[in-house]
Amino acid sequence: MSTGTNLEAAKNADALKLAISSLNRHLEKIQEGGGQKRIEKLHKEGKMSARERIDYLLDHGTPRIEVGAFAGFEMYQEHGGCPAGGVVVVIGYIRGRQCIVVANDATVKAGAWFPITGKKNLRAQEISMENRLPIIYLVDSAGVYLPMQDEIFPDKEHFGRIFRNNAKMSSAGIPQIAAIMGACVAGGAYLPIMSDEALIVEKTGSVFLAGPYLVKAAIGEDADKEVLGGAATHSEISGVTDYKMPDDKTCLDTIKELVDKFGRFDKAGFDRVEPEPAAGTPDDLLEIYPENGAKPYHTLELLKRLVDGGKLTQYKEHYGKTIITAYARIDGWAVGIVVNNRQVVKNAKGEIQFGGVIYSDSADKATRFILNCNQKKIPLVFLQDVTGFMVGTRSEHGGIIKDGAKMVNAVANSTVPKFTIIIGNSYGAGNYAMCGKAYDPRLIAAWPSAKIAVMGGEQAAKVITQIQVQSLKDKGSAPDPQAEQELFAKIKARYDSQTTPYYAAGRLWVDAIIDPRDTRRWISMGIEAANNAPVEKFNVGVIQV
């Protein structure tokens, strides 16, 4: 490689490889769900685990991406934790048709719904609705986790929104198939029955508004689970379910046959040619991104390791240099790329501009490029490594707020699909302008090197420390220098812990933390999904000039 020294490249690669190794260890633990003993218990009941069901359902040897694997990470510890939010969500292929599969993990509190479970299910439905992706629900859940019912039951973005989405998706013609492969209780019973078709597995599957204990308490009736809501009841008597299945595998095989008969949606028409590999090797990405994320690096060289053949057509190459805008292809798909240039550059006046900072000229360039991509129906890819907009008297007088607002306006109103990868820093309004979660990217993922916050830990800790020290001074009890330093260190440690990609992924601010070498697959599968949905007419609204 021609970027940096061999020693720097090796240090960079070692740092990211360690981070990826840590990422994989966390994922292995998450994939155990509630643990091996609970998986063995399912097997004794004749059931497959959630991940086994998905593996069996998806086409063997085809690519897939998991959404929200870190949902609930290090949350709900007082309740025993909630690995993957108690539900597994994967985008993959069934009989060659791209689908999204949502499977309750019965090894985690019997598949009960925590607040993050509801948020994750809603995210899965959002991906389905935005991209017209067929959705398969593999239901095995004891219902709402009652100790936290007030955080999941009544609000707009809580549990009930899922059934509202079922109805909206049905009216939009998005196929939904539900398989009742375990418990399906109370309000949760509406999900499979509001789907287009419902399957139920004999002996293990059951669906009812109230289980035997509640029926006894409410009306004094004795009824066992099978008679109340088992496969025979709902397939032969009530007609609630459409297919009675003898076991998990037969149920999943039947879903494959149903998906195989789906008609095809009209395509949005995003351009794709025969894919080419990127320049260099995938491992080059690990060598280019610096061990210390505050250091500058060769952003263009990193880009060449992501796009087909390393070929880029830069838009306004010599203007607004702290953002690179370029047309390229990723896995054959035409894309418009907006990426923060982390190199220190000089503008036309010879003035130094810091890498990763958005200046007025770079915001102006990015805005025009986003408008062009919408005009030409080209999906947008945002690669974030941004410390924010330039501040100070000169920037304010130059209208940085106005130029930043133009960029945010263009991102918000963009109708072509947007995909965001957070490579490094994602601070302040830079997160918004570069299409953070609030701006509806179809998919948003983070590298292990990502940091997401209002500002960097060092700056934030200094600000908070200064405020607290001043408050103590006002009360006549100013700390000595050592105490002030200890206060700073404590604040910084807490703030830094909240900027990690794991903190963000645990709360679904990002869909996944990914190995940088998987970036092309995430973007390609995302565009393929988006190609199922028509692109609305673009109208940017009022932009101040």
GROMACS .gro file of C-alpha atoms in nm, residues 65-508:
model
  444
   65ILE     CA    1  -2.749  -0.963   0.735
   66GLU     CA    2  -2.873  -0.955   1.092
   67VAL     CA    3  -3.043  -0.641   1.219
   68GLY     CA    4  -3.029  -0.549   1.587
   69ALA     CA    5  -2.812  -0.832   1.718
   70PHE     CA    6  -2.691  -0.598   1.993
   71ALA     CA    7  -3.039  -0.474   2.086
   72GLY     CA    8  -3.061  -0.471   2.466
   73PHE     CA    9  -2.685  -0.508   2.506
   74GLU     CA   10  -2.591  -0.455   2.873
   75MET     CA   11  -2.947  -0.341   2.945
   76TYR     CA   12  -3.205  -0.488   3.188
   77GLN     CA   13  -2.931  -0.647   3.400
   78GLU     CA   14  -3.159  -0.637   3.704
   79HIS     CA   15  -3.403  -0.856   3.508
   80GLY     CA   16  -3.140  -1.104   3.393
   81GLY     CA   17  -3.061  -0.935   3.061
   82CYS     CA   18  -3.226  -0.960   2.721
   83PRO     CA   19  -2.983  -1.093   2.455
   84ALA     CA   20  -3.064  -0.958   2.106
   85GLY     CA   21  -3.377  -0.803   2.255
   86GLY     CA   22  -3.532  -1.150   2.277
   87VAL     CA   23  -3.602  -1.157   1.903
   88VAL     CA   24  -3.385  -1.237   1.600
   89VAL     CA   25  -3.424  -1.028   1.282
   90VAL     CA   26  -3.246  -1.131   0.961
   91ILE     CA   27  -3.265  -1.015   0.600
   92GLY     CA   28  -3.196  -1.307   0.369
   93TYR     CA   29  -3.331  -1.514   0.081
   94ILE     CA   30  -3.612  -1.771   0.068
   95ARG     CA   31  -3.632  -1.951  -0.267
   96GLY     CA   32  -3.430  -1.666  -0.414
   97ARG     CA   33  -3.670  -1.400  -0.286
   98GLN     CA   34  -3.528  -1.142  -0.046
   99CYS     CA   35  -3.733  -1.140   0.278
  100ILE     CA   36  -3.706  -1.022   0.635
  101VAL     CA   37  -3.753  -1.288   0.904
  102VAL     CA   38  -3.853  -1.205   1.264
  103ALA     CA   39  -3.822  -1.492   1.515
  104ASN     CA   40  -3.902  -1.474   1.887
  105ASP     CA   41  -3.630  -1.632   2.100
  106ALA     CA   42  -3.813  -1.850   2.351
  107THR     CA   43  -3.491  -1.908   2.548
  108VAL     CA   44  -3.500  -1.544   2.664
  109LYS     CA   45  -3.773  -1.509   2.927
  110ALA     CA   46  -3.995  -1.742   2.719
  111GLY     CA   47  -3.983  -1.491   2.434
  112ALA     CA   48  -4.139  -1.216   2.648
  113TRP     CA   49  -4.145  -0.862   2.512
  114PHE     CA   50  -3.916  -0.608   2.678
  115PRO     CA   51  -3.932  -0.243   2.567
  116ILE     CA   52  -3.636  -0.299   2.334
  117THR     CA   53  -3.815  -0.604   2.187
  118GLY     CA   54  -4.101  -0.384   2.076
  119LYS     CA   55  -3.861  -0.126   1.933
  120LYS     CA   56  -3.675  -0.395   1.740
  121ASN     CA   57  -3.994  -0.546   1.598
  122LEU     CA   58  -4.106  -0.201   1.486
  123ARG     CA   59  -3.768  -0.149   1.318
  124ALA     CA   60  -3.811  -0.478   1.131
  125GLN     CA   61  -4.155  -0.368   1.012
  126GLU     CA   62  -4.017  -0.027   0.914
  127ILE     CA   63  -3.753  -0.194   0.695
  128SER     CA   64  -4.024  -0.412   0.543
  129MET     CA   65  -4.255  -0.117   0.472
  130GLU     CA   66  -3.987   0.114   0.329
  131ASN     CA   67  -3.854  -0.154   0.094
  132ARG     CA   68  -4.169  -0.360   0.029
  133LEU     CA   69  -3.987  -0.665   0.164
  134PRO     CA   70  -4.205  -0.968   0.244
  135ILE     CA   71  -4.191  -1.039   0.617
  136ILE     CA   72  -4.205  -1.376   0.791
  137TYR     CA   73  -4.290  -1.391   1.163
  138LEU     CA   74  -4.186  -1.703   1.356
  139VAL     CA   75  -4.394  -1.656   1.670
  140ASP     CA   76  -4.298  -1.810   2.004
  141SER     CA   77  -4.364  -1.560   2.283
  142ALA     CA   78  -4.521  -1.544   2.626
  143GLY     CA   79  -4.631  -1.186   2.558
  144VAL     CA   80  -4.541  -0.858   2.731
  145TYR     CA   81  -4.282  -0.878   3.010
  146LEU     CA   82  -4.518  -0.773   3.287
  147PRO     CA   83  -4.266  -0.613   3.528
  148MET     CA   84  -4.201  -0.352   3.256
  149GLN     CA   85  -4.548  -0.332   3.103
  150ASP     CA   86  -4.570   0.045   3.150
  151GLU     CA   87  -4.273   0.091   2.914
  152ILE     CA   88  -4.412  -0.120   2.630
  153PHE     CA   89  -4.791  -0.118   2.639
  154PRO     CA   90  -4.978   0.209   2.574
  155ASP     CA   91  -4.770   0.462   2.381
  156LYS     CA   92  -4.754   0.534   2.008
  157GLU     CA   93  -4.426   0.352   1.953
  158HIS     CA   94  -4.509   0.064   2.187
  159PHE     CA   95  -4.642  -0.290   2.139
  160GLY     CA   96  -4.977  -0.198   1.982
  161ARG     CA   97  -4.810  -0.013   1.694
  162ILE     CA   98  -4.702  -0.352   1.560
  163PHE     CA   99  -5.062  -0.456   1.488
  164ARG     CA  100  -5.135  -0.118   1.332
  165ASN     CA  101  -4.837  -0.183   1.104
  166ASN     CA  102  -4.972  -0.530   1.022
  167ALA     CA  103  -5.285  -0.364   0.888
  168LYS     CA  104  -5.098  -0.090   0.699
  169MET     CA  105  -4.862  -0.342   0.540
  170SER     CA  106  -5.152  -0.560   0.433
  171SER     CA  107  -5.325  -0.263   0.269
  172ALA     CA  108  -4.998  -0.182   0.088
  173GLY     CA  109  -4.977  -0.534  -0.051
  174ILE     CA  110  -4.663  -0.633   0.140
  175PRO     CA  111  -4.680  -1.010   0.201
  176GLN     CA  112  -4.684  -1.121   0.566
  177ILE     CA  113  -4.673  -1.483   0.678
  178ALA     CA  114  -4.684  -1.587   1.043
  179ALA     CA  115  -4.599  -1.927   1.189
  180ILE     CA  116  -4.723  -1.998   1.542
  181MET     CA  117  -4.444  -2.226   1.663
  182GLY     CA  118  -4.492  -2.180   2.038
  183ALA     CA  119  -4.693  -1.961   2.270
  184CYS     CA  120  -4.885  -1.668   2.128
  185VAL     CA  121  -5.075  -1.493   2.405
  186ALA     CA  122  -5.306  -1.198   2.469
  187GLY     CA  123  -5.240  -0.890   2.251
  188GLY     CA  124  -4.962  -1.080   2.076
  189ALA     CA  125  -5.225  -1.308   1.927
  190TYR     CA  126  -5.321  -1.033   1.685
  191LEU     CA  127  -4.986  -1.034   1.504
  192PRO     CA  128  -5.019  -1.374   1.333
  193ILE     CA  129  -5.390  -1.336   1.269
  194MET     CA  130  -5.345  -0.992   1.113
  195SER     CA  131  -5.087  -1.141   0.879
  196ASP     CA  132  -5.198  -1.264   0.536
  197GLU     CA  133  -5.162  -1.632   0.626
  198ALA     CA  134  -5.102  -1.815   0.952
  199LEU     CA  135  -4.953  -2.158   1.016
  200ILE     CA  136  -4.960  -2.340   1.351
  201VAL     CA  137  -4.750  -2.631   1.474
  202GLU     CA  138  -4.931  -2.916   1.649
  203LYS     CA  139  -4.866  -2.971   2.021
  204THR     CA  140  -4.620  -2.679   2.054
  205GLY     CA  141  -4.814  -2.392   1.894
  206SER     CA  142  -5.102  -2.219   2.072
  207VAL     CA  143  -5.282  -1.888   2.033
  208PHE     CA  144  -5.543  -1.729   2.258
  209LEU     CA  145  -5.638  -1.392   2.403
  210ALA     CA  146  -5.630  -1.539   2.756
  211GLY     CA  147  -5.447  -1.851   2.873
  212PRO     CA  148  -5.593  -2.123   3.095
  213TYR     CA  149  -5.502  -1.953   3.424
  214LEU     CA  150  -5.653  -1.618   3.324
  215VAL     CA  151  -5.967  -1.786   3.188
  216LYS     CA  152  -6.008  -1.967   3.521
  217ALA     CA  153  -5.958  -1.643   3.714
  218ALA     CA  154  -6.185  -1.437   3.486
  219ILE     CA  155  -6.482  -1.664   3.425
  220GLY     CA  156  -6.417  -1.977   3.631
  221GLU     CA  157  -6.384  -2.206   3.330
  222ASP     CA  158  -6.133  -2.494   3.326
  223ALA     CA  159  -5.971  -2.539   2.986
  224ASP     CA  160  -5.634  -2.685   2.889
  225LYS     CA  161  -5.403  -2.514   2.643
  226GLU     CA  162  -5.479  -2.741   2.348
  227VAL     CA  163  -5.856  -2.719   2.377
  228LEU     CA  164  -5.844  -2.344   2.437
  229GLY     CA  165  -5.612  -2.250   2.153
  230GLY     CA  166  -5.414  -2.540   2.008
  231ALA     CA  167  -5.359  -2.638   1.645
  232ALA     CA  168  -5.669  -2.856   1.615
  233THR     CA  169  -5.892  -2.590   1.772
  234HIS     CA  170  -5.783  -2.313   1.538
  235SER     CA  171  -5.742  -2.518   1.221
  236GLU     CA  172  -6.058  -2.728   1.251
  237ILE     CA  173  -6.304  -2.535   1.471
  238SER     CA  174  -6.239  -2.158   1.482
  239GLY     CA  175  -6.071  -2.130   1.140
  240VAL     CA  176  -5.829  -1.876   1.288
  241THR     CA  177  -5.523  -2.045   1.133
  242ASP     CA  178  -5.480  -2.159   0.773
  243TYR     CA  179  -5.233  -2.448   0.795
  244LYS     CA  180  -5.188  -2.717   1.061
  245MET     CA  181  -4.829  -2.840   1.069
  246PRO     CA  182  -4.695  -3.155   1.241
  247ASP     CA  183  -4.355  -3.010   1.334
  248ASP     CA  184  -4.120  -2.716   1.294
  249LYS     CA  185  -3.946  -2.838   0.979
  250THR     CA  186  -4.268  -2.908   0.793
  251CYS     CA  187  -4.393  -2.564   0.894
  252LEU     CA  188  -4.078  -2.397   0.761
  253ASP     CA  189  -4.085  -2.605   0.441
  254THR     CA  190  -4.444  -2.489   0.383
  255ILE     CA  191  -4.337  -2.126   0.427
  256LYS     CA  192  -4.073  -2.183   0.158
  257GLU     CA  193  -4.342  -2.313  -0.078
  258LEU     CA  194  -4.567  -2.015  -0.006
  259VAL     CA  195  -4.288  -1.762  -0.066
  260ASP     CA  196  -4.195  -1.946  -0.386
  261LYS     CA  197  -4.533  -1.846  -0.533
  262PHE     CA  198  -4.517  -1.472  -0.455
  263GLY     CA  199  -4.553  -1.238  -0.747
  264ARG     CA  200  -4.285  -0.977  -0.812
  265PHE     CA  201  -4.308  -0.605  -0.742
  266ASP     CA  202  -4.220  -0.351  -1.008
  267LYS     CA  203  -3.860  -0.245  -0.958
  268ALA     CA  204  -3.755   0.108  -0.869
  269GLY     CA  205  -3.500   0.090  -1.148
  270PHE     CA  206  -3.170   0.151  -0.971
  271ASP     CA  207  -2.887   0.084  -1.212
  272ARG     CA  208  -2.678  -0.230  -1.172
  273VAL     CA  209  -2.409  -0.386  -1.387
  274GLU     CA  210  -2.186  -0.690  -1.344
  275PRO     CA  211  -2.007  -0.639  -1.009
  276GLU     CA  212  -1.632  -0.596  -0.981
  277PRO     CA  213  -1.422  -0.645  -0.668
  278ALA     CA  214  -1.298  -0.331  -0.497
  279ALA     CA  215  -0.938  -0.218  -0.531
  280GLY     CA  216  -0.677  -0.395  -0.322
  281THR     CA  217  -0.793  -0.649  -0.066
  282PRO     CA  218  -1.066  -0.624   0.201
  283ASP     CA  219  -0.795  -0.630   0.469
  284ASP     CA  220  -0.659  -0.301   0.332
  285LEU     CA  221  -0.952  -0.127   0.504
  286LEU     CA  222  -0.812  -0.235   0.838
  287GLU     CA  223  -0.469  -0.095   0.753
  288ILE     CA  224  -0.596   0.244   0.633
  289TYR     CA  225  -0.825   0.338   0.921
  290PRO     CA  226  -0.600   0.477   1.200
  291GLU     CA  227  -0.550   0.313   1.537
  292ASN     CA  228  -0.625   0.655   1.686
  293GLY     CA  229  -0.950   0.778   1.532
  294ALA     CA  230  -0.845   1.139   1.584
  295LYS     CA  231  -0.563   1.105   1.331
  296PRO     CA  232  -0.603   1.205   0.966
  297TYR     CA  233  -0.594   0.927   0.705
  298HIS     CA  234  -0.624   0.879   0.329
  299THR     CA  235  -1.002   0.879   0.289
  300LEU     CA  236  -0.987   0.834  -0.088
  301GLU     CA  237  -0.773   0.523  -0.049
  302LEU     CA  238  -1.030   0.384   0.196
  303LEU     CA  239  -1.309   0.461  -0.052
  304LYS     CA  240  -1.127   0.276  -0.330
  305ARG     CA  241  -1.135  -0.038  -0.112
  306LEU     CA  242  -1.515  -0.015  -0.097
  307VAL     CA  243  -1.616   0.064  -0.457
  308ASP     CA  244  -1.600  -0.158  -0.765
  309GLY     CA  245  -1.260  -0.149  -0.927
  310GLY     CA  246  -1.159   0.138  -0.700
  311LYS     CA  247  -1.317   0.371  -0.958
  312LEU     CA  248  -1.467   0.704  -0.847
  313THR     CA  249  -1.598   1.005  -1.037
  314GLN     CA  250  -1.561   1.295  -0.797
  315TYR     CA  251  -1.815   1.577  -0.803
  316LYS     CA  252  -1.662   1.923  -0.737
  317GLU     CA  253  -1.330   1.758  -0.648
  318HIS     CA  254  -1.148   2.087  -0.584
  319TYR     CA  255  -1.425   2.263  -0.389
  320GLY     CA  256  -1.546   2.200  -0.034
  321LYS     CA  257  -1.267   1.952   0.024
  322THR     CA  258  -1.363   1.839   0.377
  323ILE     CA  259  -1.642   1.636   0.218
  324ILE     CA  260  -1.583   1.402  -0.075
  325THR     CA  261  -1.881   1.351  -0.307
  326ALA     CA  262  -1.846   1.089  -0.578
  327TYR     CA  263  -2.032   0.859  -0.813
  328ALA     CA  264  -1.924   0.496  -0.806
  329ARG     CA  265  -2.054   0.139  -0.800
  330ILE     CA  266  -2.078  -0.098  -0.506
  331ASP     CA  267  -2.132  -0.463  -0.601
  332GLY     CA  268  -2.251  -0.339  -0.939
  333TRP     CA  269  -2.505  -0.089  -0.801
  334ALA     CA  270  -2.469   0.276  -0.901
  335VAL     CA  271  -2.433   0.491  -0.588
  336GLY     CA  272  -2.366   0.849  -0.487
  337ILE     CA  273  -2.121   0.862  -0.198
  338VAL     CA  274  -2.095   1.140   0.061
  339VAL     CA  275  -1.799   1.090   0.294
  340ASN     CA  276  -1.616   1.311   0.542
  341ASN     CA  277  -1.261   1.368   0.422
  342ARG     CA  278  -1.036   1.316   0.724
  343GLN     CA  279  -0.727   1.467   0.566
  344VAL     CA  280  -0.621   1.822   0.651
  345VAL     CA  281  -0.673   2.028   0.334
  346LYS     CA  282  -0.637   2.382   0.201
  347ASN     CA  283  -0.920   2.573   0.037
  348ALA     CA  284  -0.884   2.793  -0.271
  349LYS     CA  285  -0.765   3.081  -0.051
  350GLY     CA  286  -0.485   2.867   0.090
  351GLU     CA  287  -0.654   2.843   0.431
  352ILE     CA  288  -0.617   2.525   0.636
  353GLN     CA  289  -0.937   2.323   0.684
  354PHE     CA  290  -0.947   2.043   0.939
  355GLY     CA  291  -1.044   1.693   0.827
  356GLY     CA  292  -1.376   1.564   0.954
  357VAL     CA  293  -1.519   1.913   1.004
  358ILE     CA  294  -1.798   2.039   0.778
  359TYR     CA  295  -1.732   2.392   0.649
  360SER     CA  296  -1.975   2.612   0.455
  361ASP     CA  297  -1.828   2.520   0.117
  362SER     CA  298  -1.838   2.145   0.186
  363ALA     CA  299  -2.200   2.168   0.311
  364ASP     CA  300  -2.292   2.357  -0.006
  365LYS     CA  301  -2.123   2.095  -0.225
  366ALA     CA  302  -2.289   1.804  -0.045
  367THR     CA  303  -2.630   1.968  -0.077
  368ARG     CA  304  -2.596   2.006  -0.452
  369PHE     CA  305  -2.471   1.650  -0.489
  370ILE     CA  306  -2.766   1.510  -0.292
  371LEU     CA  307  -3.004   1.705  -0.517
  372ASN     CA  308  -2.830   1.560  -0.823
  373CYS     CA  309  -2.860   1.203  -0.696
  374ASN     CA  310  -3.232   1.250  -0.637
  375GLN     CA  311  -3.269   1.399  -0.985
  376LYS     CA  312  -3.097   1.096  -1.139
  377LYS     CA  313  -3.246   0.829  -0.909
  378ILE     CA  314  -2.914   0.717  -0.763
  379PRO     CA  315  -2.909   0.569  -0.409
  380LEU     CA  316  -2.701   0.762  -0.156
  381VAL     CA  317  -2.432   0.616   0.070
  382PHE     CA  318  -2.311   0.825   0.365
  383LEU     CA  319  -1.982   0.728   0.530
  384GLN     CA  320  -1.959   0.918   0.857
  385ASP     CA  321  -1.641   1.030   1.028
  386VAL     CA  322  -1.749   1.376   1.132
  387THR     CA  323  -1.665   1.592   1.432
  388GLY     CA  324  -1.933   1.849   1.349
  389PHE     CA  325  -1.971   2.182   1.172
  390MET     CA  326  -1.700   2.449   1.192
  391VAL     CA  327  -1.757   2.692   1.476
  392GLY     CA  328  -1.627   3.037   1.567
  393THR     CA  329  -1.692   3.400   1.474
  394ARG     CA  330  -1.569   3.366   1.118
  395SER     CA  331  -1.788   3.064   1.046
  396GLU     CA  332  -2.095   3.223   1.205
  397HIS     CA  333  -2.047   3.541   1.002
  398GLY     CA  334  -2.006   3.327   0.691
  399GLY     CA  335  -2.346   3.165   0.747
  400ILE     CA  336  -2.244   2.815   0.859
  401ILE     CA  337  -2.589   2.763   1.017
  402LYS     CA  338  -2.759   2.848   0.688
  403ASP     CA  339  -2.530   2.621   0.485
  404GLY     CA  340  -2.566   2.341   0.737
  405ALA     CA  341  -2.944   2.381   0.727
  406LYS     CA  342  -2.939   2.347   0.347
  407MET     CA  343  -2.756   2.016   0.376
  408VAL     CA  344  -2.988   1.888   0.649
  409ASN     CA  345  -3.288   1.992   0.437
  410ALA     CA  346  -3.158   1.800   0.134
  411VAL     CA  347  -3.090   1.488   0.343
  412ALA     CA  348  -3.430   1.503   0.515
  413ASN     CA  349  -3.625   1.544   0.190
  414SER     CA  350  -3.421   1.301  -0.017
  415THR     CA  351  -3.645   1.030  -0.163
  416VAL     CA  352  -3.383   0.796  -0.308
  417PRO     CA  353  -3.281   0.532  -0.052
  418LYS     CA  354  -3.005   0.632   0.187
  419PHE     CA  355  -2.755   0.403   0.360
  420THR     CA  356  -2.528   0.513   0.642
  421ILE     CA  357  -2.208   0.357   0.769
  422ILE     CA  358  -2.050   0.519   1.075
  423ILE     CA  359  -1.678   0.460   1.032
  424GLY     CA  360  -1.542   0.677   1.313
  425ASN     CA  361  -1.668   0.993   1.479
  426SER     CA  362  -2.033   1.090   1.458
  427TYR     CA  363  -2.070   1.405   1.663
  428GLY     CA  364  -2.333   1.674   1.700
  429ALA     CA  365  -2.516   1.815   1.401
  430GLY     CA  366  -2.264   1.636   1.181
  431ASN     CA  367  -2.454   1.317   1.264
  432TYR     CA  368  -2.772   1.476   1.131
  433ALA     CA  369  -2.625   1.624   0.814
  434MET     CA  370  -2.455   1.293   0.732
  435CYS     CA  371  -2.784   1.103   0.761
  436GLY     CA  372  -2.791   0.973   1.116
  437LYS     CA  373  -3.073   0.752   1.243
  438ALA     CA  374  -3.314   1.048   1.273
  439TYR     CA  375  -3.297   1.100   0.894
  440ASP     CA  376  -3.436   0.761   0.789
  441PRO     CA  377  -3.148   0.570   0.634
  442ARG     CA  378  -3.280   0.239   0.501
  443LEU     CA  379  -2.998   0.070   0.694
  444ILE     CA  380  -2.744   0.221   0.934
  445ALA     CA  381  -2.443   0.029   1.059
  446ALA     CA  382  -2.130   0.113   1.257
  447TRP     CA  383  -1.773  -0.009   1.245
  448PRO     CA  384  -1.622  -0.111   1.581
  449SER     CA  385  -1.426   0.217   1.563
  450ALA     CA  386  -1.743   0.431   1.568
  451LYS     CA  387  -1.818   0.693   1.834
  452ILE     CA  388  -2.161   0.856   1.852
  453ALA     CA  389  -2.234   1.155   2.075
  454VAL     CA  390  -2.314   1.526   2.088
  455MET     CA  391  -1.938   1.590   2.110
  456GLY     CA  392  -1.617   1.399   2.182
  457GLY     CA  393  -1.555   1.266   2.533
  458GLU     CA  394  -1.261   1.498   2.600
  459GLN     CA  395  -1.448   1.814   2.501
  460ALA     CA  396  -1.771   1.712   2.673
  461ALA     CA  397  -1.594   1.620   2.995
  462LYS     CA  398  -1.412   1.956   2.997
  463VAL     CA  399  -1.738   2.145   2.948
  464ILE     CA  400  -1.924   1.949   3.217
  465THR     CA  401  -1.628   1.975   3.457
  466GLN     CA  402  -1.605   2.352   3.407
  467ILE     CA  403  -1.977   2.390   3.480
  468GLN     CA  404  -1.960   2.176   3.794
  469VAL     CA  405  -1.642   2.345   3.922
  470GLN     CA  406  -1.799   2.688   3.871
  471SER     CA  407  -2.107   2.574   4.057
  472LEU     CA  408  -1.889   2.463   4.350
  473LYS     CA  409  -1.699   2.795   4.341
  474ASP     CA  410  -2.027   2.985   4.357
  475LYS     CA  411  -2.106   2.790   4.673
  476GLY     CA  412  -1.762   2.867   4.817
  477SER     CA  413  -1.625   2.514   4.797
  478ALA     CA  414  -1.401   2.505   4.489
  479PRO     CA  415  -1.211   2.174   4.449
  480ASP     CA  416  -0.830   2.163   4.455
  481PRO     CA  417  -0.650   2.079   4.126
  482GLN     CA  418  -0.627   1.708   4.209
  483ALA     CA  419  -0.996   1.683   4.296
  484GLU     CA  420  -1.081   1.873   3.978
  485GLN     CA  421  -0.873   1.627   3.774
  486GLU     CA  422  -1.045   1.331   3.942
  487LEU     CA  423  -1.383   1.486   3.863
  488PHE     CA  424  -1.280   1.530   3.499
  489ALA     CA  425  -1.161   1.168   3.474
  490LYS     CA  426  -1.484   1.037   3.626
  491ILE     CA  427  -1.703   1.242   3.391
  492LYS     CA  428  -1.494   1.147   3.086
  493ALA     CA  429  -1.509   0.775   3.167
  494ARG     CA  430  -1.888   0.789   3.198
  495TYR     CA  431  -1.926   0.994   2.881
  496ASP     CA  432  -1.687   0.773   2.681
  497SER     CA  433  -1.884   0.463   2.778
  498GLN     CA  434  -2.195   0.622   2.626
  499THR     CA  435  -2.023   0.699   2.293
  500THR     CA  436  -1.928   0.340   2.203
  501PRO     CA  437  -2.097   0.159   1.913
  502TYR     CA  438  -2.216  -0.103   2.164
  503TYR     CA  439  -2.410   0.158   2.361
  504ALA     CA  440  -2.566   0.282   2.036
  505ALA     CA  441  -2.645  -0.065   1.903
  506GLY     CA  442  -2.795  -0.172   2.236
  507ARG     CA  443  -3.052   0.105   2.194
  508LEU     CA  444  -3.099   0.047   1.818
   0.00000   0.00000   0.00000
